[in-house]
mmCIF file of N, CA and C in Angstrom:
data_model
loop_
_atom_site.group_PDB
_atom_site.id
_atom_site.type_symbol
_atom_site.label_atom_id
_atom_site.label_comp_id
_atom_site.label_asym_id
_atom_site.label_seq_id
_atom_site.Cartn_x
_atom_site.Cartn_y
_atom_site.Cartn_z
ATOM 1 N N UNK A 16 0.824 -1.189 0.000
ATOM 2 C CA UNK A 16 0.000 0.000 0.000
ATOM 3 C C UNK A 16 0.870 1.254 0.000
ATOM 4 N N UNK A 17 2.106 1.029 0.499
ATOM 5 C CA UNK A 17 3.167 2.346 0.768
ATOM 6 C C UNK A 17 3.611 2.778 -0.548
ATOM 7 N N UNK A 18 3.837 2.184 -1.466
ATOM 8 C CA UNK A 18 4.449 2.190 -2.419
ATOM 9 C C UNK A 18 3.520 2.464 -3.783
ATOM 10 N N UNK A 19 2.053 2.094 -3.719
ATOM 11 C CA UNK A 19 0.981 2.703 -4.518
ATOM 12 C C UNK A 19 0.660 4.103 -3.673
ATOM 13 N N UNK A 20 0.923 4.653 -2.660
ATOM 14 C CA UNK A 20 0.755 5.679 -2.325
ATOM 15 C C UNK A 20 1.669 6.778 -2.825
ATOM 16 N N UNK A 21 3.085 5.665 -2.587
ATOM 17 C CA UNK A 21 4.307 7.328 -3.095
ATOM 18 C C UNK A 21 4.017 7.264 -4.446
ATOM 19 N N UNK A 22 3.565 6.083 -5.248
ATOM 20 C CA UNK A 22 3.333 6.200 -6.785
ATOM 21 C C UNK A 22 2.675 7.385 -6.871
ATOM 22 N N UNK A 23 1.698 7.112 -6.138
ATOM 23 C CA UNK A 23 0.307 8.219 -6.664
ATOM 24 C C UNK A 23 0.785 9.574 -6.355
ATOM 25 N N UNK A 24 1.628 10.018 -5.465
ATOM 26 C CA UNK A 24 1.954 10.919 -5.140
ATOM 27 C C UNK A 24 3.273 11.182 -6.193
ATOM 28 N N UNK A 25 3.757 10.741 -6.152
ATOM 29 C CA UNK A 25 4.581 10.789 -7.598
ATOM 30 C C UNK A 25 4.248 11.286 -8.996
ATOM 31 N N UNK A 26 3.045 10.819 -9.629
ATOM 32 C CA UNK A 26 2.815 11.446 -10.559
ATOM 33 C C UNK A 26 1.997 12.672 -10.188
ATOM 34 N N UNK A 27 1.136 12.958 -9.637
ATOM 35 C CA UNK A 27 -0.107 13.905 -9.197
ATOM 36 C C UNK A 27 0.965 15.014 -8.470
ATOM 37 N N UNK A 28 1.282 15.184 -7.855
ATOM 38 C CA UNK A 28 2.532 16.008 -7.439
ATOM 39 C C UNK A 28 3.053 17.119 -8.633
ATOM 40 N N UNK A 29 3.392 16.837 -10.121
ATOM 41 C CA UNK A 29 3.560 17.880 -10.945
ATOM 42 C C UNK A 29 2.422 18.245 -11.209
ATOM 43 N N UNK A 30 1.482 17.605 -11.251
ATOM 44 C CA UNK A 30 0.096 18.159 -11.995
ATOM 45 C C UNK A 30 -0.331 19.432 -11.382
ATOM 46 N N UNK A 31 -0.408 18.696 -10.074
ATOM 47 C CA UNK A 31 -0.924 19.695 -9.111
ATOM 48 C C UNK A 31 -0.175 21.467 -8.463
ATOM 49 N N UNK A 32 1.197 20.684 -9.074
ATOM 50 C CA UNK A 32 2.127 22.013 -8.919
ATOM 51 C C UNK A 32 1.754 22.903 -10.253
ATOM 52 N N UNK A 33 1.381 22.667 -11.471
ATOM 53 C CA UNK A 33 0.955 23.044 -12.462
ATOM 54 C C UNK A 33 -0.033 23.772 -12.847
ATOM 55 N N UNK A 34 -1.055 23.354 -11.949
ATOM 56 C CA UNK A 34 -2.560 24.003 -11.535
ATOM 57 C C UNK A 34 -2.136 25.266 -10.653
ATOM 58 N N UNK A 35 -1.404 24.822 -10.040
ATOM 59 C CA UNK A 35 -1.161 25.976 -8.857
ATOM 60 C C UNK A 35 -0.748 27.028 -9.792
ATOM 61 N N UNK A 36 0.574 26.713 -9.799
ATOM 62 C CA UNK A 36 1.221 27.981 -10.979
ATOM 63 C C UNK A 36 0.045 28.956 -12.030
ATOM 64 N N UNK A 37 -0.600 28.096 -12.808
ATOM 65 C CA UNK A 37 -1.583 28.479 -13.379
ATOM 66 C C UNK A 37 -2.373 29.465 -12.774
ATOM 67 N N UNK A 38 -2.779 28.742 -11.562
ATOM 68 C CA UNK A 38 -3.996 29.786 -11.042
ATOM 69 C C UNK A 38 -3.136 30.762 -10.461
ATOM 70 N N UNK A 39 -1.853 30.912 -9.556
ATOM 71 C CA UNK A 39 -1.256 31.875 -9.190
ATOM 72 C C UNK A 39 -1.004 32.746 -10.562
ATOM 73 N N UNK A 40 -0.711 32.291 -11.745
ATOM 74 C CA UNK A 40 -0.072 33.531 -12.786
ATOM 75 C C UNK A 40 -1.357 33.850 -13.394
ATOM 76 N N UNK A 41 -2.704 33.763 -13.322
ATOM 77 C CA UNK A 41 -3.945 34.356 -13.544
ATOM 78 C C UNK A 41 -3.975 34.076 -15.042
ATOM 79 N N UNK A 42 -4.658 32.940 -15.746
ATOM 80 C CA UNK A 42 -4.519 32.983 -16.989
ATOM 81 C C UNK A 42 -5.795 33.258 -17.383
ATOM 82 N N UNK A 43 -6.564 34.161 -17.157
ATOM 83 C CA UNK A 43 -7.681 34.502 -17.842
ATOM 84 C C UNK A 43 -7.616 35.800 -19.035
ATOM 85 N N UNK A 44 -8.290 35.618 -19.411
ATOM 86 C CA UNK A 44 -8.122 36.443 -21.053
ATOM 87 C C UNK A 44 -9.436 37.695 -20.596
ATOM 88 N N UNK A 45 -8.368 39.080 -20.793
ATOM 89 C CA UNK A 45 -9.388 40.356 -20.589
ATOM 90 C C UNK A 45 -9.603 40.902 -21.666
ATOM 91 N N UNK A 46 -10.741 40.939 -22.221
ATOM 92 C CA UNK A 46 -10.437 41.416 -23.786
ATOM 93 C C UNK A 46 -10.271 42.959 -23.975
ATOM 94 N N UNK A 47 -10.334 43.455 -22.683
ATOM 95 C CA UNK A 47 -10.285 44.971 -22.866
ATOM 96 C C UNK A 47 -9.079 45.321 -23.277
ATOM 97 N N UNK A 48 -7.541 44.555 -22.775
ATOM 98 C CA UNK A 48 -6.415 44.571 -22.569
ATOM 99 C C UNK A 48 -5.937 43.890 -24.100
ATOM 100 N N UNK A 49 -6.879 43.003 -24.709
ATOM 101 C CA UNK A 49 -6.698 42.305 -25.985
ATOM 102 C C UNK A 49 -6.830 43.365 -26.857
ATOM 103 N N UNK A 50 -7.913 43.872 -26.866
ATOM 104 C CA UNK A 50 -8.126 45.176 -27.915
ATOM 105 C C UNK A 50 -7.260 46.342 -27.566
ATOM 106 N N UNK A 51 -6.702 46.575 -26.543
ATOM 107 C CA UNK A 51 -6.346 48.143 -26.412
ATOM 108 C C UNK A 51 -4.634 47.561 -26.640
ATOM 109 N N UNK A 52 -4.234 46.895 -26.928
ATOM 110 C CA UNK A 52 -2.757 46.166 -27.444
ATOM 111 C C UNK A 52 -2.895 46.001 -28.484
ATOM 112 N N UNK A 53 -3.824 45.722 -29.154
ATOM 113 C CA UNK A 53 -4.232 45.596 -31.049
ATOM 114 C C UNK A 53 -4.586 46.307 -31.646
ATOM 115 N N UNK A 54 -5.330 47.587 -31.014
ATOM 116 C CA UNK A 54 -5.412 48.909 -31.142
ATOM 117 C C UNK A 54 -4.405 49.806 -31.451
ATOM 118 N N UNK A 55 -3.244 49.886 -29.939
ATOM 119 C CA UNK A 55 -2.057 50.469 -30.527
ATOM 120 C C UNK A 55 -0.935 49.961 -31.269
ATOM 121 N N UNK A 56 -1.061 48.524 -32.038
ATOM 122 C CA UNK A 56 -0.115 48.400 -32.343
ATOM 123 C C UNK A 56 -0.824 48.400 -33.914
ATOM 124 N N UNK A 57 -1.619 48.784 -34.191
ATOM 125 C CA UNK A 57 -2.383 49.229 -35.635
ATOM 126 C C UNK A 57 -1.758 50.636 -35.765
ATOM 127 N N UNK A 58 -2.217 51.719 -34.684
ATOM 128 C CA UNK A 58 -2.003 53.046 -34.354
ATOM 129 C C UNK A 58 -0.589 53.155 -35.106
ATOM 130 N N UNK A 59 0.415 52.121 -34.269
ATOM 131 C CA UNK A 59 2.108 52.534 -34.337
ATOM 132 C C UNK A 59 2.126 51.768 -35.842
ATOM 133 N N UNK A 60 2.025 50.949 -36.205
ATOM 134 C CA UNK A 60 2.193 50.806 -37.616
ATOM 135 C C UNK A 60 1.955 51.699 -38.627
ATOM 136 N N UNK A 61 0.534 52.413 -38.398
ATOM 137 C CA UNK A 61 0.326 53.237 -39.240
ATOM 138 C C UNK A 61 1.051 54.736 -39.360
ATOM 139 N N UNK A 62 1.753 54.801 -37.833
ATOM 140 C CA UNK A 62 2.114 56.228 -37.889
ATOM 141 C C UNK A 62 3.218 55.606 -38.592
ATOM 142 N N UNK A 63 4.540 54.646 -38.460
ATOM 143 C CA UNK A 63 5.261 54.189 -38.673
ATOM 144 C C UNK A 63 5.414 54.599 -40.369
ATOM 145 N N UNK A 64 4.359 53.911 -40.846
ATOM 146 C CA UNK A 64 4.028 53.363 -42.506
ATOM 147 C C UNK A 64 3.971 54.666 -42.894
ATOM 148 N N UNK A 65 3.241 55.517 -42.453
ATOM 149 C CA UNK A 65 3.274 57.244 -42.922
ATOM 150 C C UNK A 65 4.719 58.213 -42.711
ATOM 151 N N UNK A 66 5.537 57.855 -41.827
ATOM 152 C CA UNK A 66 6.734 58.654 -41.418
ATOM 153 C C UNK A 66 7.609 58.069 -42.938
ATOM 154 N N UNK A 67 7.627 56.176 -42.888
ATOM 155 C CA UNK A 67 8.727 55.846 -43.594
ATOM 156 C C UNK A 67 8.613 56.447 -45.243
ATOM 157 N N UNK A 68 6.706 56.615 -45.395
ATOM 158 C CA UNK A 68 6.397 57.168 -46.578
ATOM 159 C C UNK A 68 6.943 58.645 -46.951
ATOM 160 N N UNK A 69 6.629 58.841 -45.853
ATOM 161 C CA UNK A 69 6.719 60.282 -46.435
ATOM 162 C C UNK A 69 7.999 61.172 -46.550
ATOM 163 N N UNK A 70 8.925 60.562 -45.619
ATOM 164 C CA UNK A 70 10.483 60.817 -45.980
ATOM 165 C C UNK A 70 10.758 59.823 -46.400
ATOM 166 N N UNK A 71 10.347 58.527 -47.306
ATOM 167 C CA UNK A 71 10.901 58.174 -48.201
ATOM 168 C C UNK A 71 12.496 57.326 -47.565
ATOM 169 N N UNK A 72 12.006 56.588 -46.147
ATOM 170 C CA UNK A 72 13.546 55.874 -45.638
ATOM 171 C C UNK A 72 13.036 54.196 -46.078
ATOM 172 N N UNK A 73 14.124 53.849 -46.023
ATOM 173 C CA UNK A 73 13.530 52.437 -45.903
ATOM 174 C C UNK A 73 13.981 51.787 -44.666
#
C-alpha cells in the first residue's frame, strides 16, 4: 500500500504544482487589454508606414 501511495503521489505532485502555478499567474483572457494592445499596435504601424512614406527611408 506504501508504495501505490508514493506512486500516486509521484505522478499527481507535478500536476498539481501546475494548476497551482496556473492559477497563481492568472490565466484569464481580458479582452479589454486584448483590444487596447491591437489597437495600438495598428495606431504605431500606421504612424510608422506614414513617417517611412513620407520621408521616403527604408
Amino acid at each position: 500500500m506504501k508504495r501505490r501511495w508514493d506512486r500516486l503521489l509521484r505522478t499527481a505532485t507535478p500536476l498539481l504544482t501546475a494548476g497551482v502555478l496556473l492559477q497563481a499567474g492568472g490565466c484569464t483572457v481580458d479582452a479589454n487589454l486584448v483590444f487596447q494592445g491591437l489597437l495600438s499596435s495598428i495606431v504605431d504601424s500606421l504612424i510608422s508606414s506614414l513617417v517611412f512614406g513620407a520621408f521616403n527611408l527604408v
